[in-house]
mmCIF file of C-alpha atoms in Angstrom:
data_model
loop_
_atom_site.group_PDB
_atom_site.id
_atom_site.type_symbol
_atom_site.label_atom_id
_atom_site.label_comp_id
_atom_site.label_asym_id
_atom_site.label_seq_id
_atom_site.Cartn_x
_atom_site.Cartn_y
_atom_site.Cartn_z
ATOM 1 C CA LEU A 95 0.000 0.000 0.000
ATOM 2 C CA VAL A 96 2.804 2.410 0.893
ATOM 3 C CA GLN A 97 4.615 1.592 -2.354
ATOM 4 C CA LEU A 98 1.385 2.485 -4.173
ATOM 5 C CA TYR A 99 1.273 5.824 -2.347
ATOM 6 C CA MET A 100 4.900 6.410 -3.328
ATOM 7 C CA HIS A 101 4.140 5.589 -6.969
ATOM 8 C CA HIS A 102 1.372 8.230 -6.981
ATOM 9 C CA LYS A 103 3.608 10.730 -5.115
ATOM 10 C CA LYS A 104 1.341 10.733 -2.054
ATOM 11 C CA TYR A 105 4.389 10.753 0.175
ATOM 12 C CA ASN A 106 2.847 12.240 3.322
ATOM 13 C CA ILE A 107 0.037 9.681 3.281
ATOM 14 C CA GLY A 108 2.670 6.944 2.913
ATOM 15 C CA ILE A 109 4.589 8.277 5.914
ATOM 16 C CA GLU A 110 1.383 8.431 7.976
ATOM 17 C CA ALA A 111 0.575 4.805 7.072
ATOM 18 C CA CYS A 112 4.049 3.691 8.211
ATOM 19 C CA GLU A 113 3.812 5.722 11.417
ATOM 20 C CA LYS A 114 0.534 3.991 12.303
ATOM 21 C CA GLN A 115 2.288 0.636 11.990
ATOM 22 C CA ILE A 116 5.185 1.901 14.126
ATOM 23 C CA GLN A 117 2.745 3.011 16.851
ATOM 24 C CA GLN A 118 1.422 -0.549 16.986
ATOM 25 C CA ASN A 119 4.917 -2.072 16.923
ATOM 26 C CA PRO A 120 7.725 0.418 17.692
ATOM 27 C CA GLY A 121 10.336 -2.316 17.293
ATOM 28 C CA ASP A 122 9.594 -2.995 13.606
ATOM 29 C CA ALA A 123 12.612 -1.793 11.614
ATOM 30 C CA PHE A 124 10.871 -2.377 8.268
ATOM 31 C CA TYR A 125 8.574 0.659 8.521
ATOM 32 C CA HIS A 126 11.361 2.953 9.706
ATOM 33 C CA ASP A 127 13.374 1.949 6.642
ATOM 34 C CA MET A 128 10.389 2.549 4.377
ATOM 35 C CA ILE A 129 9.868 6.043 5.820
ATOM 36 C CA GLY A 130 13.551 6.697 5.167
ATOM 37 C CA ARG A 131 13.117 5.780 1.515
ATOM 38 C CA ILE A 132 10.206 8.215 1.219
ATOM 39 C CA TYR A 133 12.297 11.002 2.733
ATOM 40 C CA VAL A 134 15.048 10.260 0.189
ATOM 41 C CA ILE A 135 12.545 10.731 -2.635
ATOM 42 C CA LYS A 136 11.428 14.006 -1.010
ATOM 43 C CA LYS A 137 15.141 14.982 -0.761
ATOM 44 C CA ASN A 138 14.819 15.441 2.992
ATOM 45 C CA PHE A 139 18.177 13.752 3.512
ATOM 46 C CA LYS A 140 18.581 14.737 7.166
ATOM 47 C CA LYS A 141 15.310 13.039 8.118
ATOM 48 C CA ALA A 142 16.148 10.025 5.929
ATOM 49 C CA GLU A 143 19.493 9.580 7.701
ATOM 50 C CA GLN A 144 17.819 9.714 11.122
ATOM 51 C CA VAL A 145 15.206 7.117 10.173
ATOM 52 C CA PHE A 146 17.692 4.722 8.542
ATOM 53 C CA GLU A 147 19.854 4.952 11.673
ATOM 54 C CA LYS A 148 16.783 4.156 13.784
ATOM 55 C CA ALA A 149 16.071 1.080 11.649
ATOM 56 C CA ILE A 150 19.697 -0.007 12.116
ATOM 57 C CA ASP A 151 19.480 0.506 15.902
ATOM 58 C CA ILE A 152 16.402 -1.715 16.030
ATOM 59 C CA GLN A 153 17.730 -4.474 13.779
ATOM 60 C CA PRO A 154 21.506 -4.030 13.329
ATOM 61 C CA MET A 155 22.041 -7.243 11.326
ATOM 62 C CA TRP A 156 19.431 -6.385 8.675
ATOM 63 C CA THR A 157 21.536 -5.182 5.750
ATOM 64 C CA ILE A 158 18.933 -3.176 3.791
ATOM 65 C CA PRO A 159 18.939 -0.013 5.960
ATOM 66 C CA HIS A 160 22.768 -0.139 6.034
ATOM 67 C CA ASN A 161 22.697 -0.270 2.237
ATOM 68 C CA ASN A 162 20.198 2.590 2.035
ATOM 69 C CA LEU A 163 22.272 4.677 4.441
ATOM 70 C CA ALA A 164 25.423 4.065 2.394
ATOM 71 C CA ARG A 165 23.589 5.055 -0.797
ATOM 72 C CA LEU A 166 22.289 8.188 0.936
ATOM 73 C CA TYR A 167 25.796 9.320 1.902
ATOM 74 C CA LEU A 168 27.064 8.755 -1.645
ATOM 75 C CA VAL A 169 24.143 10.666 -3.187
ATOM 76 C CA GLN A 170 24.976 13.639 -0.954
ATOM 77 C CA GLY A 171 28.704 13.461 -1.678
ATOM 78 C CA LYS A 172 29.370 12.750 2.005
ATOM 79 C CA ARG A 173 31.430 9.628 1.489
ATOM 80 C CA LYS A 174 34.488 10.854 3.434
ATOM 81 C CA ASN A 175 32.376 12.202 6.306
ATOM 82 C CA ALA A 176 30.572 8.872 6.563
ATOM 83 C CA ILE A 177 33.817 6.870 6.499
ATOM 84 C CA ASP A 178 35.302 9.080 9.241
ATOM 85 C CA LYS A 179 32.139 8.635 11.304
ATOM 86 C CA PHE A 180 32.115 4.837 11.085
ATOM 87 C CA GLU A 181 35.868 4.511 11.606
ATOM 88 C CA ALA A 182 35.621 6.648 14.748
ATOM 89 C CA ALA A 183 32.760 4.450 15.962
ATOM 90 C CA LEU A 184 34.892 1.319 15.446
ATOM 91 C CA LYS A 185 37.868 2.882 17.182
ATOM 92 C CA SER A 186 35.781 3.540 20.286
ATOM 93 C CA ASN A 187 34.010 0.164 20.069
ATOM 94 C CA PRO A 188 35.627 -2.610 17.959
ATOM 95 C CA LYS A 189 32.454 -4.699 18.379
ATOM 96 C CA ASN A 190 30.115 -2.150 16.809
ATOM 97 C CA THR A 191 28.064 -4.339 14.465
ATOM 98 C CA ALA A 192 26.283 -1.460 12.721
ATOM 99 C CA ALA A 193 29.510 0.441 11.984
ATOM 100 C CA TYR A 194 31.142 -2.577 10.315
ATOM 101 C CA LEU A 195 28.156 -3.290 8.089
ATOM 102 C CA SER A 196 27.491 0.334 7.134
ATOM 103 C CA LEU A 197 31.174 0.990 6.378
ATOM 104 C CA GLY A 198 31.530 -2.244 4.402
ATOM 105 C CA LEU A 199 28.452 -1.495 2.316
ATOM 106 C CA LEU A 200 29.620 2.075 1.799
ATOM 107 C CA TYR A 201 32.839 0.755 0.251
ATOM 108 C CA GLU A 202 30.869 -1.796 -1.790
ATOM 109 C CA ARG A 203 28.573 0.916 -3.147
ATOM 110 C CA ASN A 204 31.636 2.868 -4.250
ATOM 111 C CA LYS A 205 33.155 -0.281 -5.839
ATOM 112 C CA GLU A 206 36.096 -0.213 -3.418
ATOM 113 C CA TYR A 207 35.869 -3.963 -2.996
ATOM 114 C CA GLN A 208 39.286 -4.591 -1.438
ATOM 115 C CA LYS A 209 38.559 -2.056 1.297
ATOM 116 C CA ALA A 210 35.181 -3.684 1.910
ATOM 117 C CA ILE A 211 36.905 -7.068 2.169
ATOM 118 C CA GLN A 212 39.289 -5.650 4.783
ATOM 119 C CA ILE A 213 36.368 -4.284 6.825
ATOM 120 C CA TYR A 214 34.480 -7.587 6.772
ATOM 121 C CA ASP A 215 37.664 -9.452 7.715
ATOM 122 C CA MET A 216 38.119 -7.089 10.646
ATOM 123 C CA ALA A 217 34.469 -7.516 11.627
ATOM 124 C CA LEU A 218 34.797 -11.308 11.768
ATOM 125 C CA GLU A 219 37.976 -11.056 13.818
ATOM 126 C CA ASN A 220 36.096 -9.073 16.459
ATOM 127 C CA ILE A 221 32.611 -10.575 16.059
ATOM 128 C CA PRO A 222 33.085 -14.147 14.706
ATOM 129 C CA ASN A 223 29.339 -14.868 14.437
ATOM 130 C CA LEU A 224 28.428 -11.752 12.460
ATOM 131 C CA TRP A 225 26.698 -13.611 9.644
ATOM 132 C CA PRO A 226 26.046 -10.629 7.297
ATOM 133 C CA ALA A 227 29.791 -9.890 7.293
ATOM 134 C CA ALA A 228 30.552 -13.562 6.573
ATOM 135 C CA ASN A 229 28.044 -13.611 3.698
ATOM 136 C CA ASN A 230 29.191 -10.288 2.228
ATOM 137 C CA LEU A 231 32.838 -11.319 2.464
ATOM 138 C CA ALA A 232 32.078 -14.654 0.788
ATOM 139 C CA PHE A 233 30.295 -12.892 -2.057
ATOM 140 C CA LEU A 234 33.078 -10.329 -2.579
ATOM 141 C CA LEU A 235 35.775 -13.020 -2.601
ATOM 142 C CA SER A 236 33.856 -14.907 -5.287
ATOM 143 C CA GLU A 237 33.368 -11.688 -7.289
ATOM 144 C CA THR A 238 36.917 -10.374 -7.153
ATOM 145 C CA SER A 239 39.058 -13.517 -7.402
ATOM 146 C CA ASP A 240 39.264 -16.664 -9.504
ATOM 147 C CA SER A 241 41.785 -18.200 -7.113
ATOM 148 C CA GLY A 242 40.863 -21.686 -5.958
ATOM 149 C CA ASP A 243 41.940 -20.825 -2.409
ATOM 150 C CA ASP A 244 39.779 -17.686 -2.346
ATOM 151 C CA LEU A 245 36.764 -19.571 -3.692
ATOM 152 C CA GLU A 246 37.232 -22.333 -1.106
ATOM 153 C CA ARG A 247 37.397 -19.695 1.611
ATOM 154 C CA ALA A 248 34.293 -18.017 0.186
ATOM 155 C CA LEU A 249 32.423 -21.331 0.265
ATOM 156 C CA LYS A 250 33.462 -21.942 3.874
ATOM 157 C CA LEU A 251 32.307 -18.451 4.885
ATOM 158 C CA ALA A 252 28.963 -18.803 3.092
ATOM 159 C CA LYS A 253 28.300 -22.138 4.778
ATOM 160 C CA LYS A 254 29.155 -20.581 8.132
ATOM 161 C CA ALA A 255 26.721 -17.736 7.429
ATOM 162 C CA GLN A 256 24.036 -20.257 6.499
ATOM 163 C CA THR A 257 24.568 -22.121 9.769
ATOM 164 C CA LEU A 258 24.166 -18.861 11.677
ATOM 165 C CA LYS A 259 21.168 -17.684 9.630
ATOM 166 C CA PRO A 260 19.365 -20.693 8.091
ATOM 167 C CA GLY A 261 16.912 -19.914 5.316
ATOM 168 C CA SER A 262 18.356 -16.523 4.332
ATOM 169 C CA LYS A 263 17.752 -16.095 0.601
ATOM 170 C CA GLU A 264 20.772 -13.787 0.317
ATOM 171 C CA ILE A 265 23.050 -16.504 1.691
ATOM 172 C CA ILE A 266 21.456 -19.142 -0.524
ATOM 173 C CA ASP A 267 22.119 -16.942 -3.568
ATOM 174 C CA THR A 268 25.729 -16.402 -2.451
ATOM 175 C CA LEU A 269 26.249 -20.157 -2.099
ATOM 176 C CA GLY A 270 24.854 -20.800 -5.564
ATOM 177 C CA TRP A 271 27.023 -18.081 -7.087
ATOM 178 C CA ILE A 272 30.150 -19.511 -5.477
ATOM 179 C CA TYR A 273 29.420 -22.950 -6.931
ATOM 180 C CA TYR A 274 28.895 -21.303 -10.331
ATOM 181 C CA LYS A 275 32.273 -19.580 -10.009
ATOM 182 C CA MET A 276 33.815 -22.926 -9.070
ATOM 183 C CA GLY A 277 32.478 -24.435 -12.301
ATOM 184 C CA ASP A 278 29.613 -26.480 -10.828
ATOM 185 C CA ALA A 279 26.676 -24.914 -12.700
ATOM 186 C CA ASN A 280 24.312 -27.838 -12.053
ATOM 187 C CA ARG A 281 24.719 -27.569 -8.307
ATOM 188 C CA ALA A 282 24.414 -23.778 -8.515
ATOM 189 C CA LEU A 283 21.132 -24.163 -10.410
ATOM 190 C CA VAL A 284 19.530 -26.327 -7.725
ATOM 191 C CA ILE A 285 20.559 -23.915 -4.964
ATOM 192 C CA MET A 286 19.564 -20.727 -6.787
ATOM 193 C CA GLU A 287 16.107 -22.069 -7.536
ATOM 194 C CA LYS A 288 15.484 -21.930 -3.778
ATOM 195 C CA ALA A 289 16.449 -18.245 -3.586
ATOM 196 C CA LEU A 290 14.324 -17.295 -6.613
ATOM 197 C CA SER A 291 11.264 -19.249 -5.475
ATOM 198 C CA ASP A 292 10.709 -16.796 -2.609
ATOM 199 C CA SER A 293 12.044 -13.650 -4.314
ATOM 200 C CA PRO A 294 11.395 -13.927 -8.068
ATOM 201 C CA ASP A 295 11.843 -10.210 -8.793
ATOM 202 C CA ILE A 296 15.196 -9.412 -7.147
ATOM 203 C CA PRO A 297 17.506 -8.251 -9.985
ATOM 204 C CA ILE A 298 20.776 -9.788 -8.769
ATOM 205 C CA PHE A 299 19.145 -13.184 -8.128
ATOM 206 C CA ASN A 300 17.822 -13.199 -11.699
ATOM 207 C CA TYR A 301 21.217 -12.132 -13.048
ATOM 208 C CA HIS A 302 22.940 -14.981 -11.227
ATOM 209 C CA MET A 303 20.345 -17.501 -12.402
ATOM 210 C CA GLY A 304 20.587 -16.148 -15.946
ATOM 211 C CA MET A 305 24.356 -16.696 -15.976
ATOM 212 C CA VAL A 306 23.968 -20.239 -14.648
ATOM 213 C CA LEU A 307 21.379 -21.051 -17.321
ATOM 214 C CA TYR A 308 23.637 -19.490 -19.973
ATOM 215 C CA LYS A 309 26.481 -21.723 -18.807
ATOM 216 C CA LEU A 310 24.147 -24.729 -19.131
ATOM 217 C CA GLU A 311 23.206 -23.567 -22.665
ATOM 218 C CA ARG A 312 19.539 -23.098 -21.737
ATOM 219 C CA MET A 313 19.401 -19.896 -23.750
ATOM 220 C CA ASP A 314 15.681 -19.086 -23.743
ATOM 221 C CA GLU A 315 15.507 -19.386 -19.954
ATOM 222 C CA ALA A 316 18.752 -17.435 -19.560
ATOM 223 C CA ARG A 317 17.365 -14.619 -21.720
ATOM 224 C CA GLU A 318 14.198 -14.457 -19.610
ATOM 225 C CA LYS A 319 16.104 -14.180 -16.302
ATOM 226 C CA LEU A 320 18.579 -11.606 -17.611
ATOM 227 C CA MET A 321 15.744 -9.490 -18.981
ATOM 228 C CA ILE A 322 14.053 -9.516 -15.567
ATOM 229 C CA ALA A 323 17.345 -8.536 -13.939
ATOM 230 C CA LEU A 324 17.780 -5.583 -16.295
ATOM 231 C CA GLU A 325 14.175 -4.352 -16.152
ATOM 232 C CA SER A 326 14.968 -2.510 -12.935
ATOM 233 C CA ASP A 327 17.110 0.634 -12.881
ATOM 234 C CA LYS A 328 18.816 -0.640 -9.716
ATOM 235 C CA ALA A 329 22.569 -1.075 -9.868
ATOM 236 C CA PHE A 330 23.974 -4.468 -8.885
ATOM 237 C CA PRO A 331 27.397 -6.108 -9.207
ATOM 238 C CA GLY A 332 27.591 -7.669 -12.664
ATOM 239 C CA ARG A 333 24.977 -5.522 -14.397
ATOM 240 C CA GLU A 334 27.370 -4.831 -17.297
ATOM 241 C CA GLU A 335 28.033 -8.564 -17.708
ATOM 242 C CA ALA A 336 24.282 -9.206 -17.703
ATOM 243 C CA GLU A 337 23.872 -6.680 -20.532
ATOM 244 C CA ARG A 338 26.723 -8.194 -22.563
ATOM 245 C CA THR A 339 25.449 -11.749 -22.089
ATOM 246 C CA LEU A 340 21.903 -10.795 -23.046
ATOM 247 C CA GLU A 341 23.225 -9.124 -26.198
ATOM 248 C CA GLN A 342 25.202 -12.276 -27.087
ATOM 249 C CA ILE A 343 22.103 -14.451 -26.640
ATOM 250 C CA SER A 344 20.010 -12.099 -28.759
#
């Protein structure tokens, strides 16, 4: 309903609808994050930052508000300020879950993948059971290296994340992608079907599935998944490869 209000630019009504839900359940991070997204559209960046931070306080291991906060800083050109803020937070408290995830995603958003890898490594040294850091690190290792050792480490990290957070579709997708990178497309296919069954519209899931199907020479199905991935304007790692592969199929 709120997304419908947003589509019709009835932003204040959307905020009111979210606030009613928050009154009933103040500990629901989802509606705080949604209000933040509305404020971004309205270009009220100060309010958006406050609401995203509230969502993170409520549910620090939920990566979406961290991602939205990182995107917000980049849109405003406040990348350095944000990095200084999170680094200071980690210096005062090396077990600050939110600071690790927000800083890591900030580097990811800016395509500074090696720096993000360093942050997630540091996070796991200080908080070994921080499953979002384990999953994000596993994904980045599989994206940035073809080394057998790095892929084995990525697989180990993804399995650890899955043990800590069973059923997470993000982790399931990461596992499937790692197997694809390791050359086991059939196994990747079986795993990725689980992620897509619950979230058929997420662009990066469709991109990953499209690449697996392309590898298996199932071209019509690959085309369909890549087209779904590219329908959205959202950026995701590998978007350029998705475009090139779709052009090759066509």
